[in-house]
Amino acid sequence: MMIAITLGLFVLLTAMGLLLSAKMGYVMQDQNAYIHETGRYATEVVSRSVRQAGYENWNSGTIPLQTADNFSANVMGMDAMTLKKTSAGLDGATATDVVNGSDVLALRFYGESTDGEVGAILNCAGLSVAAPASVQTAEQERGWSIFFVAKDSAGEPELRCKYQSKTSWNADAIARGVESFQVLYGIDADGDGQPDQFLNADDIDELDNHLLLAGENAIVRARDKNRKTAWKKVRTIKFSLLVRGSQNARDDTLANEYNLFGNDYSNAHGYKDKGVRVREDVLPEASRNRIRKIFTHTIQLRNDAAGNGA
């Protein structure tokens, strides 16, 4: 009887081990599929909005509203910042509760309207954007697609799309589990139409801080800054997402290091560009055992003639 009990326990333990191993394998496959689906979808949504930046409706039968040289840039960004859901545009940006130094990317474009009907130009939330009512309101009524990272009510980080509806501002989740969203901007310094260097948002703002502005008051000087800003020299946008799974699926040593733009960039700029290097050992303990993957994409802006290259 003792021998039978021993053999039975051995068989039971072996079966339990096989069951746990099979479950772990299933969880890893499921989490890998989840991460790839999330990363691909988030990349597609951001990429589509980037390509739309600076759009003007040249398909209409009349000359479309165009982006004047003293309008604000069609591409703007912020380093290591997050936004409030209901504040207008980039107002109320804060460095408090930023998730792993994630960036903000803001894109502007014209909508479409034909015979009083809104056209097929959509913002990042999938809502149609109407054309401005008049030339006088053209700058203010351009559409917005703004991307940033924040935590939901359960503390899970998510990539959000901020947009303006007919009545208010709001922000919706695009992808859950985005631990870092980083953006670099390809600047055309010599005017040949090709990017000469990639800078982060703080670097571009620093270039603007050295502009010599003309004008007798703040409003006129702001218009002059819009004409000269380095943001209108952006020709390419490179963004990177660090996406994690929805549950723990690892039991290895938690010592990975994720360099969203590569190790060389992190070594050269990581000290000032927060979030481009994320180490697992400094992440919240409850989420360290999750699978993670980096998704990186580079996009050439299509609509330079619509204001980015003013």
mmCIF file of N, CA and C in Angstrom, residues 78 80-84 90-98:
data_model
loop_
_atom_site.group_PDB
_atom_site.id
_atom_site.type_symbol
_atom_site.label_atom_id
_atom_site.label_comp_id
_atom_site.label_asym_id
_atom_site.label_seq_id
_atom_site.Cartn_x
_atom_site.Cartn_y
_atom_site.Cartn_z
ATOM 1 N N MET A 78 5.732 67.348 -27.009
ATOM 2 C CA MET A 78 6.267 67.658 -25.680
ATOM 3 C C MET A 78 6.995 66.430 -25.153
ATOM 4 N N ALA A 80 8.253 64.059 -22.072
ATOM 5 C CA ALA A 80 7.974 63.650 -20.690
ATOM 6 C C ALA A 80 6.838 64.459 -20.079
ATOM 7 N N MET A 81 5.689 64.459 -20.787
ATOM 8 C CA MET A 81 4.516 65.192 -20.321
ATOM 9 C C MET A 81 3.272 64.332 -20.516
ATOM 10 N N THR A 82 2.219 64.706 -19.826
ATOM 11 C CA THR A 82 0.921 64.085 -20.034
ATOM 12 C C THR A 82 -0.145 65.169 -20.012
ATOM 13 N N LEU A 83 -1.363 64.812 -20.403
ATOM 14 C CA LEU A 83 -2.425 65.794 -20.573
ATOM 15 C C LEU A 83 -3.657 65.422 -19.766
ATOM 16 N N LYS A 84 -4.523 66.403 -19.578
ATOM 17 C CA LYS A 84 -5.833 66.166 -18.995
ATOM 18 C C LYS A 84 -6.817 65.862 -20.124
ATOM 19 N N LEU A 90 -3.449 71.368 -26.034
ATOM 20 C CA LEU A 90 -2.302 71.064 -25.198
ATOM 21 C C LEU A 90 -2.312 71.832 -23.879
ATOM 22 N N ASP A 91 -3.395 72.541 -23.618
ATOM 23 C CA ASP A 91 -3.492 73.290 -22.365
ATOM 24 C C ASP A 91 -3.472 72.330 -21.175
ATOM 25 N N GLY A 92 -2.876 72.780 -20.101
ATOM 26 C CA GLY A 92 -2.859 71.985 -18.888
ATOM 27 C C GLY A 92 -1.889 70.824 -18.905
ATOM 28 N N ALA A 93 -0.937 70.819 -19.852
ATOM 29 C CA ALA A 93 0.070 69.753 -19.869
ATOM 30 C C ALA A 93 0.849 69.755 -18.563
ATOM 31 N N THR A 94 1.158 68.573 -18.074
ATOM 32 C CA THR A 94 1.825 68.471 -16.779
ATOM 33 C C THR A 94 2.874 67.367 -16.790
ATOM 34 N N ALA A 95 3.898 67.552 -15.972
ATOM 35 C CA ALA A 95 4.923 66.524 -15.804
ATOM 36 C C ALA A 95 4.630 65.617 -14.619
ATOM 37 N N THR A 96 3.491 65.829 -13.977
ATOM 38 C CA THR A 96 3.091 65.004 -12.835
ATOM 39 C C THR A 96 2.445 63.715 -13.317
ATOM 40 N N ASP A 97 2.817 62.602 -12.697
ATOM 41 C CA ASP A 97 2.245 61.289 -13.030
ATOM 42 C C ASP A 97 2.521 60.867 -14.473
ATOM 43 N N VAL A 98 3.622 61.332 -15.040
ATOM 44 C CA VAL A 98 4.003 60.885 -16.385
ATOM 45 C C VAL A 98 4.482 59.440 -16.304
#
